[in-house]
Amino acid sequence: MGKTKFTHVTRYAYPHIGGIEAVISQINDSLPNEDFEKEVLCCSNTEESSFENGVNYDRCKFLFEFAANTISPEFIWKLSRVNTDILHYHMPFIFAVIAHFIARPKYKKLYITYHSDIIGYDKIMKPFWFIYKKFIEQVDKIHVLSPNIIESSKIISPYKEKCVVIPQGISLQDNSSQDKVLKIKEKYKDKKIIFSLGRLVKYKGFIYGIDAMKKVEQAVYLIGGSGPLKEEFENYIKENHLEDKVKLLGRIEDNDLDNYYKACDMYLFPSIMQSEAFGIVQLEAMKYGKPVINTNLGTGVNYVSIDNETGFTVEPKNSEELANAINKLLKDDNLRKEFGNNAYNRVKAIFNLEQNKTKYRELSEV
């Protein structure tokens, strides 16, 4: 028997960084090269098509972006030439759905990963709902990262029987350096460390975490990442005299990230929009036994870390609730340890990458 051909269709892919891109890479890594021919049809105006790590990345130029869609005639043309065993779309990407009906690609099975509903552009996209729903009706399997989205999504909740839950997984291997962890702790030796990581953009909600530090003592809030709001955050920190409490670290090198996860005393995930569908950074902290404070988004974020079990969940855009949750954990070493142990055990039981590879392999059977 020949190889099974598996084709992903998505807006962006590697080397672009994001939750959808991470899931695509995780699925591809789970499928042995000797059994699968893997390709990704995506858009990019900066990267050329390439073959890397057993995956053919077929990248299309696009004319412009509109409502989180890349508009690309080349994408439609290349999709029309697809002949595959498994055609796997990553949603939300309405342009790809329109392209699907125009291009009429050939396939044996039609799957999707439904990462989230369309957030922020739902009114603009309303004229296309009928074609979106028609597409979902034709899909053979719907992969979701958590059961939460099945219940909360009006689009896929009518198709529960098609849904398969496979969350993102992570390796349980400890990739930290004890010397580097100690150096981080020594730098802030008189304070507990609160850590966040992500792009400095509005939906990540970092401004509420920064604001919460007005009511937090004997702790420092370290934020790793870069983005367009850096200057705004710097000004806010300075205007509110929070220089000793909040540190913007900029981009942290990949090989140094685990040191910060391990050095911190808790992880803060203050995102404010439902487009935050999962939050794998929570898992990275939890595998090192760190409690998580997240926000009540009703998405996979609240499936990853559970309120009053692995940390606390507060309402989005609420600095006071964030401050209260932080202070509860700062003042109670036993609670922090209990939540941290629960966090590690949850990662080991549900989000272990090795066991999830088996589930992805089963998902990819024709």
CSV table of C-alpha atoms in Angstrom, one decimal:
chain,number,residue,atom,x,y,z
A,1,MET,CA,0.0,0.0,0.0
A,2,GLY,CA,1.2,3.5,-0.8
A,3,LYS,CA,1.3,6.5,1.5
A,4,THR,CA,-1.8,8.3,2.8
A,5,LYS,CA,-1.8,11.9,1.5
A,6,PHE,CA,-2.7,14.4,4.1
A,7,THR,CA,-3.4,18.0,3.0
A,8,HIS,CA,-3.8,20.9,5.5
A,9,VAL,CA,-5.5,24.1,4.2
A,10,THR,CA,-5.0,27.1,6.4
A,11,ARG,CA,-4.4,30.9,6.3
A,12,TYR,CA,-0.8,30.8,7.6
A,13,ALA,CA,1.6,28.0,8.6
A,14,TYR,CA,5.2,27.6,9.7
A,15,PRO,CA,7.3,29.7,10.1
A,16,HIS,CA,4.4,31.9,11.2
A,17,ILE,CA,3.9,31.5,14.9
A,18,GLY,CA,0.4,31.0,16.5
A,19,GLY,CA,-2.0,28.5,18.0
A,20,ILE,CA,-3.3,27.2,14.6
A,21,GLU,CA,0.2,26.9,13.3
A,22,ALA,CA,1.2,24.9,16.4
A,23,VAL,CA,-1.6,22.5,16.0
A,24,ILE,CA,-0.8,21.9,12.3
A,25,SER,CA,2.9,21.2,13.2
A,26,GLN,CA,1.7,18.9,16.0
A,27,ILE,CA,-0.5,16.8,13.7
A,28,ASN,CA,2.2,16.6,11.1
A,29,ASP,CA,4.8,15.5,13.7
A,30,SER,CA,2.5,12.8,14.8
A,31,LEU,CA,2.2,11.2,11.3
A,32,PRO,CA,5.2,9.1,10.4
A,33,ASN,CA,6.9,10.1,7.1
A,34,GLU,CA,7.1,6.5,5.9
A,35,ASP,CA,3.3,6.3,6.1
A,36,PHE,CA,2.1,9.8,5.1
A,37,GLU,CA,2.7,12.3,2.4
A,38,LYS,CA,2.1,15.6,4.1
A,39,GLU,CA,1.4,19.0,2.6
A,40,VAL,CA,0.2,22.4,3.8
A,41,LEU,CA,-1.6,24.8,1.4
A,42,CYS,CA,-1.3,28.3,3.0
A,43,CYS,CA,-0.6,32.0,2.3
A,44,SER,CA,2.6,34.0,2.6
A,45,ASN,CA,4.0,37.1,1.0
A,46,THR,CA,7.4,36.7,2.7
A,47,GLU,CA,8.2,33.0,2.4
A,48,GLU,CA,8.5,30.8,-0.7
A,49,SER,CA,7.2,27.3,-1.0
A,50,SER,CA,9.5,24.7,0.6
A,51,PHE,CA,9.9,21.1,1.8
A,52,GLU,CA,10.9,20.9,5.4
A,53,ASN,CA,10.9,18.0,8.0
A,54,GLY,CA,8.9,15.8,5.7
A,55,VAL,CA,6.2,18.4,4.9
A,56,ASN,CA,5.6,20.2,1.6
A,57,TYR,CA,4.6,23.8,2.3
A,58,ASP,CA,2.8,25.2,-0.7
A,59,ARG,CA,2.7,29.0,-0.1
A,60,CYS,CA,0.5,31.3,-2.1
A,61,LYS,CA,0.8,35.1,-2.6
A,62,PHE,CA,-2.2,37.1,-1.4
A,63,LEU,CA,-3.5,40.4,-2.5
A,64,PHE,CA,-4.7,41.8,0.8
A,65,GLU,CA,-6.1,40.8,4.2
A,66,PHE,CA,-9.8,41.3,5.0
A,67,ALA,CA,-11.5,40.4,8.2
A,68,ALA,CA,-8.8,37.9,9.2
A,69,ASN,CA,-8.8,36.4,5.7
A,70,THR,CA,-6.1,36.3,3.1
A,71,ILE,CA,-7.6,37.0,-0.3
A,72,SER,CA,-5.6,35.1,-2.9
A,73,PRO,CA,-6.5,34.0,-6.5
A,74,GLU,CA,-3.4,31.8,-6.5
A,75,PHE,CA,-4.8,30.0,-3.4
A,76,ILE,CA,-8.0,29.1,-5.3
A,77,TRP,CA,-6.0,27.9,-8.3
A,78,LYS,CA,-3.7,25.7,-6.3
A,79,LEU,CA,-6.7,24.3,-4.3
A,80,SER,CA,-8.3,23.3,-7.6
A,81,ARG,CA,-5.3,21.1,-8.3
A,82,VAL,CA,-5.4,19.3,-4.9
A,83,ASN,CA,-6.0,15.5,-5.1
A,84,THR,CA,-5.6,14.0,-1.7
A,85,ASP,CA,-6.8,11.3,0.7
A,86,ILE,CA,-7.5,13.6,3.6
A,87,LEU,CA,-8.3,17.3,3.1
A,88,HIS,CA,-8.1,19.1,6.4
A,89,TYR,CA,-9.1,22.7,6.8
A,90,HIS,CA,-8.4,24.9,9.8
A,91,MET,CA,-11.2,27.2,10.8
A,92,PRO,CA,-12.1,30.0,11.0
A,93,PHE,CA,-11.1,30.8,7.4
A,94,ILE,CA,-14.2,31.7,5.4
A,95,PHE,CA,-12.2,32.6,2.3
A,96,ALA,CA,-11.0,29.0,2.2
A,97,VAL,CA,-14.6,27.8,2.4
A,98,ILE,CA,-15.6,30.0,-0.6
A,99,ALA,CA,-12.5,28.8,-2.4
A,100,HIS,CA,-13.4,25.1,-1.7
A,101,PHE,CA,-16.7,25.4,-3.5
A,102,ILE,CA,-15.1,27.3,-6.4
A,103,ALA,CA,-12.0,25.1,-6.8
A,104,ARG,CA,-13.7,21.7,-6.1
A,105,PRO,CA,-10.6,19.9,-4.9
A,106,LYS,CA,-10.5,16.1,-5.0
A,107,TYR,CA,-10.4,14.1,-1.7
A,108,LYS,CA,-11.6,10.9,0.0
A,109,LYS,CA,-12.3,12.4,3.5
A,110,LEU,CA,-13.0,16.0,4.5
A,111,TYR,CA,-11.9,17.0,8.0
A,112,ILE,CA,-11.6,20.3,9.8
A,113,THR,CA,-10.0,21.6,13.0
A,114,TYR,CA,-12.4,24.1,14.4
A,115,HIS,CA,-10.2,26.3,16.5
A,116,SER,CA,-12.8,29.0,17.3
A,117,ASP,CA,-15.8,30.9,16.1
A,118,ILE,CA,-15.2,34.0,14.1
A,119,ILE,CA,-14.6,36.7,16.7
A,120,GLY,CA,-14.8,40.4,16.0
A,121,TYR,CA,-15.8,40.0,12.3
A,122,ASP,CA,-19.1,38.1,12.7
A,123,LYS,CA,-21.2,41.0,11.4
A,124,ILE,CA,-19.0,41.5,8.4
A,125,MET,CA,-19.0,37.8,7.6
A,126,LYS,CA,-22.8,37.4,8.1
A,127,PRO,CA,-23.5,37.3,4.3
A,128,PHE,CA,-21.3,34.2,4.1
A,129,TRP,CA,-22.9,32.2,7.0
A,130,PHE,CA,-25.0,30.1,4.7
A,131,ILE,CA,-22.0,28.8,2.7
A,132,TYR,CA,-20.0,28.3,6.0
A,133,LYS,CA,-22.8,26.1,7.4
A,134,LYS,CA,-23.2,24.2,4.1
A,135,PHE,CA,-19.5,23.4,4.3
A,136,ILE,CA,-19.7,22.2,7.9
A,137,GLU,CA,-22.6,19.9,6.9
A,138,GLN,CA,-20.3,18.2,4.4
A,139,VAL,CA,-17.4,17.6,6.8
A,140,ASP,CA,-16.7,14.0,7.9
A,141,LYS,CA,-15.0,14.8,11.2
A,142,ILE,CA,-14.6,18.0,13.3
A,143,HIS,CA,-11.5,18.1,15.4
A,144,VAL,CA,-11.7,20.4,18.4
A,145,LEU,CA,-9.1,21.2,21.1
A,146,SER,CA,-11.6,21.1,24.0
A,147,PRO,CA,-15.2,20.0,24.7
A,148,ASN,CA,-15.9,23.6,25.7
A,149,ILE,CA,-16.1,24.8,22.2
A,150,ILE,CA,-18.6,22.2,21.1
A,151,GLU,CA,-21.0,23.5,23.7
A,152,SER,CA,-20.3,27.2,23.2
A,153,SER,CA,-20.3,27.3,19.4
A,154,LYS,CA,-23.5,27.8,17.5
A,155,ILE,CA,-21.8,26.7,14.3
A,156,ILE,CA,-20.6,23.2,15.4
A,157,SER,CA,-22.9,22.4,18.4
A,158,PRO,CA,-25.5,20.9,16.0
A,159,TYR,CA,-22.9,18.4,14.8
A,160,LYS,CA,-21.7,16.9,18.1
A,161,GLU,CA,-21.7,13.4,16.6
A,162,LYS,CA,-18.9,14.5,14.2
A,163,CYS,CA,-16.7,16.1,16.8
A,164,VAL,CA,-13.5,14.5,18.1
A,165,VAL,CA,-11.7,16.1,21.1
A,166,ILE,CA,-7.9,16.1,20.9
A,167,PRO,CA,-6.2,18.9,22.8
A,168,GLN,CA,-2.8,20.3,22.1
A,169,GLY,CA,-0.1,18.3,23.9
A,170,ILE,CA,3.3,19.1,25.2
A,171,SER,CA,6.4,17.1,26.1
A,172,LEU,CA,6.8,16.5,29.8
A,173,GLN,CA,10.6,16.7,29.4
A,174,ASP,CA,12.3,19.3,31.7
A,175,ASN,CA,14.2,21.6,29.3
A,176,SER,CA,15.3,24.1,32.0
A,177,SER,CA,18.8,24.9,33.2
A,178,GLN,CA,19.1,24.9,37.0
A,179,ASP,CA,21.8,27.5,36.8
A,180,LYS,CA,19.7,29.9,34.7
A,181,VAL,CA,16.6,29.3,36.9
A,182,LEU,CA,18.6,30.2,40.0
A,183,LYS,CA,19.9,33.4,38.3
A,184,ILE,CA,16.4,34.5,37.5
A,185,LYS,CA,15.3,33.9,41.1
A,186,GLU,CA,18.4,35.6,42.4
A,187,LYS,CA,17.7,38.7,40.3
A,188,TYR,CA,14.3,39.1,42.1
A,189,LYS,CA,15.3,37.3,45.3
A,190,ASP,CA,13.0,39.3,47.6
A,191,LYS,CA,9.9,38.9,45.5
A,192,LYS,CA,7.6,36.2,44.2
A,193,ILE,CA,7.6,36.0,40.4
A,194,ILE,CA,4.5,36.2,38.3
A,195,PHE,CA,5.1,35.4,34.6
A,196,SER,CA,3.2,35.9,31.3
A,197,LEU,CA,4.3,35.3,27.7
A,198,GLY,CA,2.7,36.5,24.5
A,199,ARG,CA,2.5,39.2,21.9
A,200,LEU,CA,1.9,42.7,23.3
A,201,VAL,CA,-1.5,43.1,21.7
A,202,LYS,CA,-4.8,44.1,23.0
A,203,TYR,CA,-6.6,40.8,23.2
A,204,LYS,CA,-3.9,39.3,25.4
A,205,GLY,CA,-5.1,41.6,28.2
A,206,PHE,CA,-1.7,42.3,29.7
A,207,ILE,CA,-2.8,45.9,30.6
A,208,TYR,CA,-5.2,44.4,33.2
A,209,GLY,CA,-2.4,42.3,34.7
A,210,ILE,CA,-0.2,45.4,34.8
A,211,ASP,CA,-2.9,47.4,36.4
A,212,ALA,CA,-3.5,44.7,39.0
A,213,MET,CA,0.0,45.1,40.2
A,214,LYS,CA,-1.0,48.4,41.9
A,215,LYS,CA,-2.6,46.2,44.6
A,216,VAL,CA,0.1,43.5,44.8
A,217,GLU,CA,3.1,43.7,47.1
A,218,GLN,CA,6.3,41.7,47.3
A,219,ALA,CA,6.0,40.4,43.8
A,220,VAL,CA,7.3,41.2,40.3
A,221,TYR,CA,5.3,40.7,37.1
A,222,LEU,CA,7.5,39.6,34.2
A,223,ILE,CA,6.0,39.8,30.7
A,224,GLY,CA,7.9,38.1,27.9
A,225,GLY,CA,7.2,39.1,24.3
A,226,SER,CA,7.2,42.0,21.9
A,227,GLY,CA,4.4,43.7,20.0
A,228,PRO,CA,2.8,47.0,19.0
A,229,LEU,CA,1.6,48.0,22.5
A,230,LYS,CA,5.1,48.0,24.0
A,231,GLU,CA,5.4,51.7,24.2
A,232,GLU,CA,1.9,52.1,25.6
A,233,PHE,CA,2.7,49.6,28.3
A,234,GLU,CA,6.0,51.3,29.1
A,235,ASN,CA,4.2,54.7,29.5
A,236,TYR,CA,1.5,53.2,31.7
A,237,ILE,CA,4.1,51.5,33.9
A,238,LYS,CA,6.0,54.8,34.3
A,239,GLU,CA,3.0,57.0,34.9
A,240,ASN,CA,1.8,54.6,37.6
A,241,HIS,CA,5.2,54.2,39.2
A,242,LEU,CA,5.2,50.4,38.7
A,243,GLU,CA,8.8,50.2,37.4
A,244,ASP,CA,9.8,48.0,40.4
A,245,LYS,CA,6.7,45.7,40.0
A,246,VAL,CA,6.4,45.2,36.3
A,247,LYS,CA,9.2,44.3,33.8
A,248,LEU,CA,8.8,44.0,30.1
A,249,LEU,CA,11.4,41.5,29.0
A,250,GLY,CA,11.0,41.7,25.3
A,251,ARG,CA,11.3,38.5,23.2
A,252,ILE,CA,12.7,35.6,25.2
A,253,GLU,CA,14.8,33.1,23.2
A,254,ASP,CA,13.1,29.8,22.8
A,255,ASN,CA,15.8,27.9,24.6
A,256,ASP,CA,15.4,30.2,27.6
A,257,LEU,CA,11.6,30.0,28.0
A,258,ASP,CA,11.5,27.0,30.2
A,259,ASN,CA,13.8,28.7,32.7
A,260,TYR,CA,11.2,31.4,33.2
A,261,TYR,CA,8.3,28.9,33.5
A,262,LYS,CA,10.2,27.0,36.1
A,263,ALA,CA,11.5,30.1,38.0
A,264,CYS,CA,8.1,31.7,38.4
A,265,ASP,CA,5.7,31.2,41.3
A,266,MET,CA,2.5,31.5,39.2
A,267,TYR,CA,1.5,32.1,35.6
A,268,LEU,CA,-0.9,34.8,34.6
A,269,PHE,CA,-3.1,34.5,31.5
A,270,PRO,CA,-5.3,37.6,31.3
A,271,SER,CA,-6.6,37.3,27.8
A,272,ILE,CA,-9.9,39.2,27.1
A,273,MET,CA,-11.3,37.8,23.8
A,274,GLN,CA,-12.8,34.4,22.8
A,275,SER,CA,-10.4,34.3,19.9
A,276,GLU,CA,-8.0,32.9,22.5
A,277,ALA,CA,-9.1,29.4,21.9
A,278,PHE,CA,-6.7,27.3,24.0
A,279,GLY,CA,-3.6,28.9,25.5
A,280,ILE,CA,-0.8,26.4,25.3
A,281,VAL,CA,1.5,28.6,27.4
A,282,GLN,CA,-0.7,27.6,30.4
A,283,LEU,CA,0.4,24.0,29.8
A,284,GLU,CA,4.1,25.0,29.6
A,285,ALA,CA,3.8,26.6,33.1
A,286,MET,CA,1.6,23.7,34.5
A,287,LYS,CA,4.1,21.1,33.5
A,288,TYR,CA,6.5,22.7,35.9
A,289,GLY,CA,3.9,22.6,38.7
A,290,LYS,CA,2.9,26.3,38.5
A,291,PRO,CA,-0.7,27.4,39.3
A,292,VAL,CA,-2.4,29.5,36.6
A,293,ILE,CA,-4.7,32.5,36.8
A,294,ASN,CA,-6.7,32.7,33.7
A,295,THR,CA,-9.9,34.5,32.5
A,296,ASN,CA,-13.4,33.2,32.0
A,297,LEU,CA,-13.6,33.0,28.2
A,298,GLY,CA,-15.7,29.9,27.9
A,299,THR,CA,-13.1,28.4,25.4
A,300,GLY,CA,-10.4,25.8,25.7
A,301,VAL,CA,-8.5,28.2,27.9
A,302,ASN,CA,-10.8,27.1,30.8
A,303,TYR,CA,-10.4,23.5,29.8
A,304,VAL,CA,-6.7,23.7,30.2
A,305,SER,CA,-6.6,25.2,33.7
A,306,ILE,CA,-9.5,24.6,36.0
A,307,ASP,CA,-10.8,27.2,38.5
A,308,ASN,CA,-10.1,26.2,42.1
A,309,GLU,CA,-8.2,23.1,41.0
A,310,THR,CA,-5.1,24.2,39.1
A,311,GLY,CA,-5.4,27.9,39.8
A,312,PHE,CA,-8.1,30.6,39.7
A,313,THR,CA,-10.3,31.9,36.9
A,314,VAL,CA,-11.5,35.5,36.9
A,315,GLU,CA,-13.7,37.6,34.7
A,316,PRO,CA,-11.9,39.2,31.7
A,317,LYS,CA,-11.0,42.9,31.9
A,318,ASN,CA,-11.1,42.9,35.7
A,319,SER,CA,-7.9,44.1,37.3
A,320,GLU,CA,-9.3,43.9,40.8
A,321,GLU,CA,-10.2,40.2,40.5
A,322,LEU,CA,-6.8,39.5,39.0
A,323,ALA,CA,-5.1,41.3,42.0
A,324,ASN,CA,-7.3,39.3,44.5
A,325,ALA,CA,-6.4,36.0,42.8
A,326,ILE,CA,-2.7,36.9,42.8
A,327,ASN,CA,-2.7,37.9,46.4
A,328,LYS,CA,-4.5,34.7,47.5
A,329,LEU,CA,-1.8,32.6,45.9
A,330,LEU,CA,1.0,34.9,47.2
A,331,LYS,CA,-0.2,34.6,50.8
A,332,ASP,CA,-0.8,30.9,50.8
A,333,ASP,CA,2.2,28.7,50.1
A,334,ASN,CA,0.2,25.5,50.7
A,335,LEU,CA,-2.5,26.5,48.2
A,336,ARG,CA,0.1,27.5,45.6
A,337,LYS,CA,1.7,24.1,46.0
A,338,GLU,CA,-1.6,22.2,45.9
A,339,PHE,CA,-2.7,23.9,42.7
A,340,GLY,CA,0.8,23.4,41.2
A,341,ASN,CA,0.7,19.7,41.9
A,342,ASN,CA,-2.8,19.4,40.4
A,343,ALA,CA,-1.6,21.4,37.4
A,344,TYR,CA,1.3,19.0,36.7
A,345,ASN,CA,-1.0,15.9,37.1
A,346,ARG,CA,-3.6,17.4,34.7
A,347,VAL,CA,-0.9,17.9,32.1
A,348,LYS,CA,0.4,14.4,32.5
A,349,ALA,CA,-3.1,12.8,32.3
A,350,ILE,CA,-4.7,14.8,29.5
A,351,PHE,CA,-2.1,16.9,27.6
A,352,ASN,CA,0.8,14.5,27.3
A,353,LEU,CA,2.2,14.9,23.7
A,354,GLU,CA,3.0,11.2,23.3
A,355,GLN,CA,-0.5,9.9,24.0
A,356,ASN,CA,-1.9,12.7,21.8
A,357,LYS,CA,0.2,11.6,18.9
A,358,THR,CA,-1.6,8.3,18.9
A,359,LYS,CA,-5.0,10.1,18.9
A,360,TYR,CA,-3.9,12.2,15.9
A,361,ARG,CA,-2.8,9.1,14.1
A,362,GLU,CA,-6.3,7.6,14.6
A,363,LEU,CA,-7.9,10.8,13.4
A,364,SER,CA,-5.9,10.5,10.2
A,365,GLU,CA,-7.2,7.1,9.2
A,366,VAL,CA,-9.0,7.2,5.8
